[in-house]
CSV table of C-alpha atoms in Angstrom, one decimal:
chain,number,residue,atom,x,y,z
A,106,UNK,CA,19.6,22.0,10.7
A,107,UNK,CA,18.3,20.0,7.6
A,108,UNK,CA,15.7,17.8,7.8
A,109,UNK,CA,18.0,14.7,7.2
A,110,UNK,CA,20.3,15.7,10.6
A,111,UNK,CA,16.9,16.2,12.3
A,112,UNK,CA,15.4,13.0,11.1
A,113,UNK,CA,18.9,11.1,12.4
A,114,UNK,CA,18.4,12.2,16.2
A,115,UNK,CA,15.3,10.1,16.7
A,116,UNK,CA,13.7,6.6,15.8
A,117,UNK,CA,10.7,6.5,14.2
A,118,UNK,CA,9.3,4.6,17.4
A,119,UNK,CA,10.3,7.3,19.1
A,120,UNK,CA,8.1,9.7,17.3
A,121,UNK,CA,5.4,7.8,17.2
A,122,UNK,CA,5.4,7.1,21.5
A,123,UNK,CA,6.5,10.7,22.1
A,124,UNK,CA,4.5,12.6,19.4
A,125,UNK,CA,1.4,14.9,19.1
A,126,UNK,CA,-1.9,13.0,18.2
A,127,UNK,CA,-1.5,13.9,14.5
A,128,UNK,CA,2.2,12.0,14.4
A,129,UNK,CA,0.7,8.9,16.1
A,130,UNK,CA,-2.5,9.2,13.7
A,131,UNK,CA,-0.2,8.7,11.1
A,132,UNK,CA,0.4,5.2,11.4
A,133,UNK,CA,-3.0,4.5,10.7
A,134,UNK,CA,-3.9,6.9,8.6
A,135,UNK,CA,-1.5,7.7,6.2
A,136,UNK,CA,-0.5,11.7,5.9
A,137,UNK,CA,-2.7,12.4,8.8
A,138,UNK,CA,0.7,14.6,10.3
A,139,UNK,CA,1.1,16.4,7.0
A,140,UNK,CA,-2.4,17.4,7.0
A,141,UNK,CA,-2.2,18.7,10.3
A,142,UNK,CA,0.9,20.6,9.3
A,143,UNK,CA,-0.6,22.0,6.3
A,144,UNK,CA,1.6,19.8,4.0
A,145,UNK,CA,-2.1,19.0,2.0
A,146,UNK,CA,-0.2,17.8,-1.7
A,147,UNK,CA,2.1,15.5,0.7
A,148,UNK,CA,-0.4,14.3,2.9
A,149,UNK,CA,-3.0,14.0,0.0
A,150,UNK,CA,-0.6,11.9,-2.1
A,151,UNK,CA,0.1,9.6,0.9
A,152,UNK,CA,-3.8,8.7,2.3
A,153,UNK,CA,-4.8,8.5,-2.1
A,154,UNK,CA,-1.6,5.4,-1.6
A,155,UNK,CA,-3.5,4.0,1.0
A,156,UNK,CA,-7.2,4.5,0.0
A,157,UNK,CA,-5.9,2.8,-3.5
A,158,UNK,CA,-4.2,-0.2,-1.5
A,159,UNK,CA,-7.1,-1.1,0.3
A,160,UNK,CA,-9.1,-1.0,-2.4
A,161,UNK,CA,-6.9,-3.1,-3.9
A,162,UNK,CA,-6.2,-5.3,-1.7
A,163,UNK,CA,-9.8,-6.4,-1.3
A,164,UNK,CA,-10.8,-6.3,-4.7
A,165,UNK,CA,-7.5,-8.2,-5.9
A,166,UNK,CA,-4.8,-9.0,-3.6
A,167,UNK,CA,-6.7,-11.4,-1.3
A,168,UNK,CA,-8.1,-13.7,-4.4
A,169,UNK,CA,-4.4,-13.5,-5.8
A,170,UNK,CA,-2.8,-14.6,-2.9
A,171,UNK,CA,-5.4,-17.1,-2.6
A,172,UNK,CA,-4.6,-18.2,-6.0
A,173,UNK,CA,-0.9,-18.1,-5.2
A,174,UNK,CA,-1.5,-20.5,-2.7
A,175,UNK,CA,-3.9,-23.1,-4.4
A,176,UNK,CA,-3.0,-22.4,-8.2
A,177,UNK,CA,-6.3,-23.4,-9.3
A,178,UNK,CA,-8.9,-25.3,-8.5
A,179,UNK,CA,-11.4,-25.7,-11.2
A,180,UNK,CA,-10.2,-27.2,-14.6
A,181,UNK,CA,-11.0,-26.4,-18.0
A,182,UNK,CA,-13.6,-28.7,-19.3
A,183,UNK,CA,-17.4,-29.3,-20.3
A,184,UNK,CA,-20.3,-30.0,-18.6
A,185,UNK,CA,-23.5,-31.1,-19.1
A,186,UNK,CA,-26.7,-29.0,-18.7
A,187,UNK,CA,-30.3,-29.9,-18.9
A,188,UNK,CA,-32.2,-26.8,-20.9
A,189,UNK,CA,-35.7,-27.0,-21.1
A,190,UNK,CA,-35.5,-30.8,-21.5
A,191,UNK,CA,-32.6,-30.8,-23.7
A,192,UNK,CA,-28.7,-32.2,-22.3
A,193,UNK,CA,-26.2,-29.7,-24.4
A,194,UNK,CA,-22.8,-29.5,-23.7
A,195,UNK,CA,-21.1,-26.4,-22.2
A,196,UNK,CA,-17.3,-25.6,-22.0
A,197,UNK,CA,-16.4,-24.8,-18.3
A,198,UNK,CA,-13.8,-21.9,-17.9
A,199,UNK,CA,-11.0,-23.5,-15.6
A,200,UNK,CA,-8.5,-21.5,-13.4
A,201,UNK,CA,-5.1,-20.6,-15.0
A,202,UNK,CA,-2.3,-21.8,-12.6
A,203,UNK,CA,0.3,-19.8,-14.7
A,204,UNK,CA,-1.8,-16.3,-14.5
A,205,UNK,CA,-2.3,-17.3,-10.8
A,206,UNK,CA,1.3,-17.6,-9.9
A,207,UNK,CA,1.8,-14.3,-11.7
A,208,UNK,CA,-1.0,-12.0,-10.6
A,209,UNK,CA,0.1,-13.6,-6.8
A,210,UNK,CA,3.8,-12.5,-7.3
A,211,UNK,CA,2.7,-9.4,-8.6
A,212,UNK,CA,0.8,-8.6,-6.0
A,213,UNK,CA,3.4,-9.6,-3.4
A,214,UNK,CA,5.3,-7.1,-5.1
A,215,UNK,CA,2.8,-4.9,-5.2
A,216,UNK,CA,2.2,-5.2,-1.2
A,217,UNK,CA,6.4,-4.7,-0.5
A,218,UNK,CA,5.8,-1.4,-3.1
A,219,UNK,CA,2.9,0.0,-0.5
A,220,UNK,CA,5.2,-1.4,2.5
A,221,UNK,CA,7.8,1.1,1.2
A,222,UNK,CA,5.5,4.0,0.8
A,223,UNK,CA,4.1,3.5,4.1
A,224,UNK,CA,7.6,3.8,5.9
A,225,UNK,CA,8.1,7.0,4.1
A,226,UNK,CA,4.8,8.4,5.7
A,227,UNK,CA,6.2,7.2,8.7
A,228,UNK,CA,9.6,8.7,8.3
A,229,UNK,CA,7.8,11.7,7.1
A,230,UNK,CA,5.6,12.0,10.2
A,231,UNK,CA,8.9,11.5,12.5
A,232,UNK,CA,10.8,14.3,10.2
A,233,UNK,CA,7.9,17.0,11.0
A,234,UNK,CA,8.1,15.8,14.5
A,235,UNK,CA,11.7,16.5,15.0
A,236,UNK,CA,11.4,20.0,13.1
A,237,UNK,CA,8.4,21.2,15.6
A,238,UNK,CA,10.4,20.3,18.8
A,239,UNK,CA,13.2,22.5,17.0
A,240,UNK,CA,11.2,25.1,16.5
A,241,UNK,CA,12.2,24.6,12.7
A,242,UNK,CA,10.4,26.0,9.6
A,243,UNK,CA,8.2,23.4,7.9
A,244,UNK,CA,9.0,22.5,4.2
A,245,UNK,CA,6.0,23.1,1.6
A,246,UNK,CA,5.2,20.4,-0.9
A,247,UNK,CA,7.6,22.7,-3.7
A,248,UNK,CA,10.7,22.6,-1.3
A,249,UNK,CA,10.0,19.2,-0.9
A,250,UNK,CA,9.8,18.6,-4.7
A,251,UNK,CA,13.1,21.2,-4.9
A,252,UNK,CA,14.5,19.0,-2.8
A,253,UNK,CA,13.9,15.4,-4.6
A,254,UNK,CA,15.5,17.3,-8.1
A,255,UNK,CA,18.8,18.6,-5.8
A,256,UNK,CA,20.0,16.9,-3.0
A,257,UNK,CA,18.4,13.5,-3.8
A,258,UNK,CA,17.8,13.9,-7.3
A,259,UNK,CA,20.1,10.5,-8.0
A,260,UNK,CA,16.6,8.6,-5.9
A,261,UNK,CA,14.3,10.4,-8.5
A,262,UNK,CA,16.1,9.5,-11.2
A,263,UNK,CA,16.2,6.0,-9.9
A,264,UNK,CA,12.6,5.7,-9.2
A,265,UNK,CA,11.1,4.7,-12.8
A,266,UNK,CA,14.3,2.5,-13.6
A,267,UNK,CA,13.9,0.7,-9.9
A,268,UNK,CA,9.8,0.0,-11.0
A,269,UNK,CA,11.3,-1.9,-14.4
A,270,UNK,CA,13.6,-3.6,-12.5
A,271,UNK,CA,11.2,-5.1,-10.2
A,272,UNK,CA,8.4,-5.9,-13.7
A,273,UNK,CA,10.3,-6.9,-16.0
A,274,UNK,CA,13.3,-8.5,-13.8
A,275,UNK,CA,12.8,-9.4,-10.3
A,276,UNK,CA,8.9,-10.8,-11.4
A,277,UNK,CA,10.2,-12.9,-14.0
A,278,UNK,CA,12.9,-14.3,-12.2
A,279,UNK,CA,11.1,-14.7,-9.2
A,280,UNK,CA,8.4,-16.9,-11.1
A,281,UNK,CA,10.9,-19.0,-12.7
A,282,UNK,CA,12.3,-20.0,-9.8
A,283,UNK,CA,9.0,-20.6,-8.3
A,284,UNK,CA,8.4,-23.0,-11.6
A,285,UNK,CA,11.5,-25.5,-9.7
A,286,UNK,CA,8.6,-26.0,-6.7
A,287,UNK,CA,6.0,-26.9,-8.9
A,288,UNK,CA,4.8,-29.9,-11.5
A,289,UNK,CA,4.5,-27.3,-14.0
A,290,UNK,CA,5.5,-30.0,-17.0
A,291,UNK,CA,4.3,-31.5,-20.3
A,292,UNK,CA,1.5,-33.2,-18.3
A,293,UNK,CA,0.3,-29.9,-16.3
A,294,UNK,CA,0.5,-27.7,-18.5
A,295,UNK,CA,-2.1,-24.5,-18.3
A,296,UNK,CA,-5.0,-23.3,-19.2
A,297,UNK,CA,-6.3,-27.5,-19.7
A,298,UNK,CA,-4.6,-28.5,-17.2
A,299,UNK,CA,-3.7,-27.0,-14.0
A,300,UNK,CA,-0.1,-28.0,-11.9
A,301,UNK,CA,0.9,-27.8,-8.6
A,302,UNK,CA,3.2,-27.2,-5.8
A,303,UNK,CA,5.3,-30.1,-5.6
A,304,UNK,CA,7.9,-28.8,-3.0
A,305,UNK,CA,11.5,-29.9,-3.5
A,306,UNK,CA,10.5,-33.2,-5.5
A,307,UNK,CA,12.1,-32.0,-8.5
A,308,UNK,CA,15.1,-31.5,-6.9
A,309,UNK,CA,15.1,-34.8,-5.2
A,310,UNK,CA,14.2,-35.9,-9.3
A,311,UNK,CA,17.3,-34.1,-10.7
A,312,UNK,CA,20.0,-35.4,-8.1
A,313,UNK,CA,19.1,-38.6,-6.8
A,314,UNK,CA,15.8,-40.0,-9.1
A,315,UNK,CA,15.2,-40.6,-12.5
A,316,UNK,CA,16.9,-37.4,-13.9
A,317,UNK,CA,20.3,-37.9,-11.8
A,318,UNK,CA,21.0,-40.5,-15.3
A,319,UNK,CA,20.7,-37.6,-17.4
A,320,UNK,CA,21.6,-34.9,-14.8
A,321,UNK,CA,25.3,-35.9,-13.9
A,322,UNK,CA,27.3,-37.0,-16.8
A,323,UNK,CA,25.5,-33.8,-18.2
A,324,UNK,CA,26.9,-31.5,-15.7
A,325,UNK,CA,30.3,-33.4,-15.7
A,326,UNK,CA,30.3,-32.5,-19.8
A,327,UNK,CA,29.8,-29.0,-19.1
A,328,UNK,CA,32.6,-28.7,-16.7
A,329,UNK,CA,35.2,-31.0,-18.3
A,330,UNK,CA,34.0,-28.4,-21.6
A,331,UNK,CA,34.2,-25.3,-19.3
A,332,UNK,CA,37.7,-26.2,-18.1
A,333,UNK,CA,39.4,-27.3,-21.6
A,334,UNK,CA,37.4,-23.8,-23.3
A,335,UNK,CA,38.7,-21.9,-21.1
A,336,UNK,CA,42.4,-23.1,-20.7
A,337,UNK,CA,42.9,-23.5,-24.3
A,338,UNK,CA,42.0,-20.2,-25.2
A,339,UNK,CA,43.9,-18.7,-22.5
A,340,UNK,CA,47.2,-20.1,-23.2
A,341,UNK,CA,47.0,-20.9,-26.7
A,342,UNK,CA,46.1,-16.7,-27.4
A,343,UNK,CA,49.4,-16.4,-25.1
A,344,UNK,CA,51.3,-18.2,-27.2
A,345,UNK,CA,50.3,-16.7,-30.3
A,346,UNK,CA,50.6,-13.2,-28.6
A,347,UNK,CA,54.3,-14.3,-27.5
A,348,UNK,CA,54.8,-15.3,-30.8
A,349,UNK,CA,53.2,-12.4,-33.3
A,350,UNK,CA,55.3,-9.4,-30.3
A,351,UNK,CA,58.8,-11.1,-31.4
A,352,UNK,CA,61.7,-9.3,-32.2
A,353,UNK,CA,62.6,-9.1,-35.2
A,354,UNK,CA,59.1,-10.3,-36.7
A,355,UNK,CA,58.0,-8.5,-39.6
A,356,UNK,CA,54.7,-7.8,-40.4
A,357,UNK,CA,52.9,-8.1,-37.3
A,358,UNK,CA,49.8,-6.1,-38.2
A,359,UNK,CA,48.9,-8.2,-40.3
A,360,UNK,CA,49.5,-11.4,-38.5
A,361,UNK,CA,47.4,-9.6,-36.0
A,362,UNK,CA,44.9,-8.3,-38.3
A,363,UNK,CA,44.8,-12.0,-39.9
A,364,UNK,CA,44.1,-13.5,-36.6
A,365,UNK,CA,41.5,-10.8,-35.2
A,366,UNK,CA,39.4,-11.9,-38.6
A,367,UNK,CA,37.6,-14.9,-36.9
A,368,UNK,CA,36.5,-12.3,-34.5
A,369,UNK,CA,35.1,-9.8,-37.4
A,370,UNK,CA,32.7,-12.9,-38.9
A,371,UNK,CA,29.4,-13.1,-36.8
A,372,UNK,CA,30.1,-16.1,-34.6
A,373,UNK,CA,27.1,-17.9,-35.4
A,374,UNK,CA,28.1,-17.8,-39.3
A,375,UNK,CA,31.5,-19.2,-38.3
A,376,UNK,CA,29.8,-22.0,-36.6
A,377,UNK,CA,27.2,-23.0,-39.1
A,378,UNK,CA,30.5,-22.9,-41.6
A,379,UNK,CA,32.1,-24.9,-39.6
A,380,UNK,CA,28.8,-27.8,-39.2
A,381,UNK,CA,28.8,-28.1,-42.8
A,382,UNK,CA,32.5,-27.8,-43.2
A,383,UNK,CA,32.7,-31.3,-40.1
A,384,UNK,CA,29.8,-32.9,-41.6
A,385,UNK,CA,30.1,-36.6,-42.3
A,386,UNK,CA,29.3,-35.8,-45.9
A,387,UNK,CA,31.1,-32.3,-45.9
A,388,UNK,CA,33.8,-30.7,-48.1
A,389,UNK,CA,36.8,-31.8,-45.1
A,390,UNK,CA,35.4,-35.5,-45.3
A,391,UNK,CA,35.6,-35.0,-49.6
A,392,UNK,CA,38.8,-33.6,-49.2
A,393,UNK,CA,40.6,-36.1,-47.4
A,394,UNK,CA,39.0,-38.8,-49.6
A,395,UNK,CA,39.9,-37.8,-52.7
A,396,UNK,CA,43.9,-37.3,-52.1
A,397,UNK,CA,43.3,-40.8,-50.1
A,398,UNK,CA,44.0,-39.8,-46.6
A,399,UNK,CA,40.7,-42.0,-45.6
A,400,UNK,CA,38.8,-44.7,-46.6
A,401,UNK,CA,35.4,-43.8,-44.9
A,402,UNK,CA,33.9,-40.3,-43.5
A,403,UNK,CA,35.1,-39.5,-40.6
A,404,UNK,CA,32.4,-38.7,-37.7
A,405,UNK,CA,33.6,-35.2,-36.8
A,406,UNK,CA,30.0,-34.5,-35.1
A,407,UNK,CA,28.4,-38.1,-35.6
A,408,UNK,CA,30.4,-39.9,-33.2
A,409,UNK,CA,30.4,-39.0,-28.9
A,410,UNK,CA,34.7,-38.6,-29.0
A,411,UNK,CA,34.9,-37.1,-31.9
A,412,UNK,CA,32.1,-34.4,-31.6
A,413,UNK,CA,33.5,-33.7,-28.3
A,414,UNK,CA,36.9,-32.8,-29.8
A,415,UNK,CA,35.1,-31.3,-32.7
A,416,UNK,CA,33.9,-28.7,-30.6
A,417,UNK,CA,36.5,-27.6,-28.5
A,418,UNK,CA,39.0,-27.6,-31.6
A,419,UNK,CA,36.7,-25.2,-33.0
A,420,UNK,CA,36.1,-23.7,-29.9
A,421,UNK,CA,39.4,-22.7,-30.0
A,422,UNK,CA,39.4,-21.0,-33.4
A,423,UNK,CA,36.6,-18.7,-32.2
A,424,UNK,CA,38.2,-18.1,-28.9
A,425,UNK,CA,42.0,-17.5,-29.2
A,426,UNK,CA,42.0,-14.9,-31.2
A,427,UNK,CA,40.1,-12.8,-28.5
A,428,UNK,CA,42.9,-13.9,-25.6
A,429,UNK,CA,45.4,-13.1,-28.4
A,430,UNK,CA,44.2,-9.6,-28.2
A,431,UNK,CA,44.0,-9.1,-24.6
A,432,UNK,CA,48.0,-10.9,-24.1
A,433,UNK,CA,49.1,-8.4,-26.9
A,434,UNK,CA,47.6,-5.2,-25.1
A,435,UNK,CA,49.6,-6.3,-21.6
A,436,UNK,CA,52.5,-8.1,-23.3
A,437,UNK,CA,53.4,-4.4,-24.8
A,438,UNK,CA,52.8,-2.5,-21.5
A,439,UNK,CA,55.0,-5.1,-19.5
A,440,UNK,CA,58.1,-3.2,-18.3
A,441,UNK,CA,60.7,-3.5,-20.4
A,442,UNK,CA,63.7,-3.5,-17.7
A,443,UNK,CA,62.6,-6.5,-15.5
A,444,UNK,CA,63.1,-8.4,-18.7
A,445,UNK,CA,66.5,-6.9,-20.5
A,446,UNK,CA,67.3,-7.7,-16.6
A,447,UNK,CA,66.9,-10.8,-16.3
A,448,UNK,CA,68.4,-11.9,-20.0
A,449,UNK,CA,71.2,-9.9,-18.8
A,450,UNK,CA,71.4,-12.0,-16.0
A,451,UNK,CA,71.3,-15.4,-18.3
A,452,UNK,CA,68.1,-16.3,-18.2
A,453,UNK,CA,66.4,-17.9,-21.4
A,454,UNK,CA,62.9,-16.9,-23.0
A,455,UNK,CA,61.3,-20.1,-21.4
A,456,UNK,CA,62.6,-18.8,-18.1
A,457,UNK,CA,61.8,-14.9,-18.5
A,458,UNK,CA,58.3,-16.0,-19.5
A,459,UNK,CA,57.8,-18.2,-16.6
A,460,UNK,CA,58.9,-16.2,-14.1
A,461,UNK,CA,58.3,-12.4,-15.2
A,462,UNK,CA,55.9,-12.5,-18.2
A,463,UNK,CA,53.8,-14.8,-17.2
A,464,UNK,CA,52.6,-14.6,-13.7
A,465,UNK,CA,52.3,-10.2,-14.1
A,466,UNK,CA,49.4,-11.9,-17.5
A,467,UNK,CA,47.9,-14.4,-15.0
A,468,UNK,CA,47.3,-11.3,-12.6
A,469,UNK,CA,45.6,-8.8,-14.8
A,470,UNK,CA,43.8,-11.9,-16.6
A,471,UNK,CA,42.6,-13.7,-13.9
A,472,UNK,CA,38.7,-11.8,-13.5
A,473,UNK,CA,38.7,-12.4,-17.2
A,474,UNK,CA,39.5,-16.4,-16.8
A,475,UNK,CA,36.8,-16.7,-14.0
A,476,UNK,CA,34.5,-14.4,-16.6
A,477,UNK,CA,35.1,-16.7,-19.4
A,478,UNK,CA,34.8,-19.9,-17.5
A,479,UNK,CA,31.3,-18.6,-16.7
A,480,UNK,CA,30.5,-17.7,-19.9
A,481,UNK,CA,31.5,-21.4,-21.5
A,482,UNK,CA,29.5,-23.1,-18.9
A,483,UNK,CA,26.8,-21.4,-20.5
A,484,UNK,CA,27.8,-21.1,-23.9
A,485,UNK,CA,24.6,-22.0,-26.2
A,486,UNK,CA,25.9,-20.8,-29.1
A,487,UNK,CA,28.7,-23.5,-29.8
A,488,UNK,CA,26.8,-26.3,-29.1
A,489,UNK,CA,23.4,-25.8,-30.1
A,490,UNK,CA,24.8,-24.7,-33.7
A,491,UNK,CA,27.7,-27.0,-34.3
A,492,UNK,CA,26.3,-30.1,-33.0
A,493,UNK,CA,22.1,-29.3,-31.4
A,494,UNK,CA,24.0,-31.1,-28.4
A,495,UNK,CA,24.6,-34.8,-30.2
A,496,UNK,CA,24.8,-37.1,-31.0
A,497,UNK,CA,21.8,-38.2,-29.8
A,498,UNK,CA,21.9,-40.8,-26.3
A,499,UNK,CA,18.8,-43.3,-25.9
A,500,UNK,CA,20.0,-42.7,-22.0
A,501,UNK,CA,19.7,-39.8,-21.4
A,502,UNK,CA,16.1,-37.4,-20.9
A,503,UNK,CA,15.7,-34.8,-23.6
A,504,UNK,CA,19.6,-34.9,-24.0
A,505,UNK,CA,22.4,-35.2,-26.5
A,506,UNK,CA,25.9,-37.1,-25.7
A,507,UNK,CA,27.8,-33.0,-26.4
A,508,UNK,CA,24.4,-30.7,-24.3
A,509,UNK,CA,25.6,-28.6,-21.7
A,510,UNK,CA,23.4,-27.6,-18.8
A,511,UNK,CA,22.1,-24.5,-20.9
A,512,UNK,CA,21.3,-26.2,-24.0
A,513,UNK,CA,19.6,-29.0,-22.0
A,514,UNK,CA,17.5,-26.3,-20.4
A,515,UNK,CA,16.4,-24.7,-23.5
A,516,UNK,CA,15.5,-28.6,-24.9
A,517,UNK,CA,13.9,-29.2,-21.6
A,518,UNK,CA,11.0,-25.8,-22.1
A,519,UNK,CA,11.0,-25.9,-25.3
A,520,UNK,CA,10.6,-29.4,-26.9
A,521,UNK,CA,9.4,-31.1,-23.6
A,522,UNK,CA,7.7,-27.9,-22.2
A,523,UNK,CA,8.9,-29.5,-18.9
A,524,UNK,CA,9.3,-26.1,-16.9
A,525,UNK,CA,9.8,-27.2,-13.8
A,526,UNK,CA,12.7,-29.6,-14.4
A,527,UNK,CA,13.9,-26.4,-16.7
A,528,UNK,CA,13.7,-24.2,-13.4
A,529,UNK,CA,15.5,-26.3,-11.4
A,530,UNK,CA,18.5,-26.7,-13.9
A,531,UNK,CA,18.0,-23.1,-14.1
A,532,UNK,CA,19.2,-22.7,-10.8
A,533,UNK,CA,21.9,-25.0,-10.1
A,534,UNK,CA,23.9,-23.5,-13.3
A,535,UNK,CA,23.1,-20.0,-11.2
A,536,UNK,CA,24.2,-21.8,-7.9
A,537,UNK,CA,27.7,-23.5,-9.5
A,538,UNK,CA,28.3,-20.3,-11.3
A,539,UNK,CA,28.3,-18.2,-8.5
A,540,UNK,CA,29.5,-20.4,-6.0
A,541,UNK,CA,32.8,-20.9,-8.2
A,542,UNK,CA,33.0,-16.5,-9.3
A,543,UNK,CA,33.1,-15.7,-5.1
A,544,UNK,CA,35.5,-18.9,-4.3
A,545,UNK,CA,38.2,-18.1,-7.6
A,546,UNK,CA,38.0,-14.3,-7.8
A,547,UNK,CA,38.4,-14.0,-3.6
A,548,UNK,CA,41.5,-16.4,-4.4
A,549,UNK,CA,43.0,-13.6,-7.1
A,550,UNK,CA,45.7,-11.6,-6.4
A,551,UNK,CA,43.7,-8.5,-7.9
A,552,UNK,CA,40.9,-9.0,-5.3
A,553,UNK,CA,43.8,-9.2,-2.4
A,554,UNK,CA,45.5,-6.6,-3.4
A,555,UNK,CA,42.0,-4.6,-3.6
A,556,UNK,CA,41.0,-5.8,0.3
A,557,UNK,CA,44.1,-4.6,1.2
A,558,UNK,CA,43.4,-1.1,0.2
């Protein structure tokens, strides 16, 4: 029996009550059982873990916990001492809330890591347990190690990508959120200064306070946006896929292949184009004065209407093409008889579209709607280069009349170093985004069809 179908028989509580001396020895002393089972490179590798945690753990876990918890108590500053008669000033090394929060998550981290390794020296006991009351052969340290590059060879190659993971991705993420419960802003901000934790203040700041000003017609911007984005795109690059796939046109390669150009420019050179192109004193603005069309500029990105437009006009340049490409692909795999059908039976092109070609595009499309609605709630490329979110708005905080969430956020870290009001924006465009993917894509047809597999 392998050691996997042993190891499913019995609990590891079960081992540990009904187990030799060396099993229960093992939960305080890690490896203890492999030692006493001659397993030395296992058992050696399990009490090193431990020896190294406890080191650890005194030397630096308990002060960066501490620090988690305080974030500082001493600021940077100078003093004044008294040396042999004489008053000189000395600079004063002061705690470093940021490097506290960090070194405190790490080691949180650090202490789930050991948590984990521990429960393997557990299972590990309650495997050799199960194999002695079977009268089974022990494994050495190279079956063991055979073992790890056969039958679970997918958990060693996932070992070193799962440690990244947790550095350079769960860490990160788990500090910014932390930012949202602190007063980590303009006004606290590390090593002069130390911040605090604050609780859900800035919450309370963001919806109801002095933020909610800025906050809502913000967030009602980047929906209204998301919505008109995203339905443009999608039916305007239907249309133009209806209309480059019909009979009798010729030439449609290179309708497509003139269409699919917007797509081969780098966006952000399209959009910069198009600032200077919108600009109050740009070539459009020349153009229409000189053959008299207009009297004065008009304020394509100057005025709150007319930037708004502005973008999603050119929003729509950038984006249909790319629904034009995805229609064309199903628009040519659509069975052919359901439509020669249903002309046969009388009905018009308006009709066959409606009721055949239409819904059977909404189906396959709908992930990529909910995708794309995502993406344009936080799309920080077309606002921050066509307008840098204005024109600017004396009411609102570190905010232009066209920002999204997203391009408020970057303003908010990176002019006002505000990082806490960041944070929290942060995660609200996380909590509306994913809030919104379950509710639509649970909705979808796909999805049902999937659950009903």
């Amino acid at each position: 029996m392998t050691q996997a179908g042993l190891a499913s028989q019995v609990t590891v509580k079960e081992a540990l009550t009904k187990g030799s001396f060396d099993i229960k020895l093992s939960a305080i002393i890690m490896g203890f059982a492999n030692f006493a089972n001659k397993q030395f490179i296992k058992g050696t590798l399990f009490l090193l873990s431990e020896v190294v945690f406890f080191i650890a753990f005194v030397s630096q876990i308990i002060p960066a916990i501490g620090g988690l918890i305080t974030l500082g108590t001493q600021t940077q500053g100078m003093t004044t001492k008294t040396i042999d008669g004489i008053s000189i000033q000395v600079a004063v090394d002061g705690d470093n809330s940021m490097l506290m929060l960090i070194f405190g998550l790490a080691s949180l981290i650090f202490c789930l890591l050991f948590a984990y390794i521990y429960w393997c020296n557990l299972k590990s006991a309650r495997n050799l347990y199960m194999l002695k009351q079977e009268g089974a052969k022990i494994p050495s340290f190279k079956e063991d190690f055979v073992s790890l590059a056969n039958g679970r060879f997918h958990m060693t190659l996932m070992a070193i990508p799962l440690i990244g993971v947790l550095l350079f991705t769960v860490l990160p993420l788990i500090y910014m959120i932390c930012l949202a419960f602190t007063n980590f802003d303009h006004n606290h901000l590390p090593p002069k200064s130390l911040f605090d934790w604050v609780g859900l203040s800035n919450f309370g700041n963001v919806l109801s306070g002095r933020m909610a000003g800025t906050f809502f017609p913000v967030f009602s911007w980047t929906l209204i946006w998301a919505v008109f984005a995203t339905v443009t795109n999608f039916f305007f690059g239907i249309i133009l896929a209806l209309l480059i796939n019909t009979k009798g046109l010729k030439l449609k390669k290179m309708w497509r292949t003139f269409f699919v150009i917007t797509i081969a420019v780098p966006q952000f050179i399209s959009l910069l184009i198009m600032r200077n192109l919108l600009n109050d004193q740009g070539p459009l603005n020349a153009l229409l004065s000189k053959i008299g069309l207009i009297r004065h500029s008009l304020p394509f990105l100057s005025d709150p209407i007319w930037a708004k437009f502005s973008i999603i006009f050119v929003n729509m340049w950038i984006g249909i093409p790319f629904t034009m490409l995805i229609a064309t692909g199903i628009i040519m795999n659509l069975p052919s008889e359901q439509i020669e059908a249903a002309e046969i039976d009388g009905a018009s092109k308006f009709q066959v579209f409606k009721s055949i070609t239409f819904p059977q595009i909404l189906i396959i499309m709908t992930p990529n709607l909910i995708q794309q609605f995502i993406g344009n709630i936080n799309n920080f490329n077309v606002i921050y280069l066509l307008t840098g979110g204005g024109p600017t708005n004396s009411a609102y905080y570190q905010a232009g009349t066209t920002d999204l969430l997203v391009t408020w956020l970057y303003k908010l870290t990176v002019t006002a170093a505000d990082y806490n009001l960041a944070s929290v924006i942060g995660i609200l465009i996380f909590t509306v985004s994913a809030i919104f993917s379950l509710l639509a894509y649970t909705r979808t047809a796909s999805y049902k069809e999937g659950a009903a597999k």
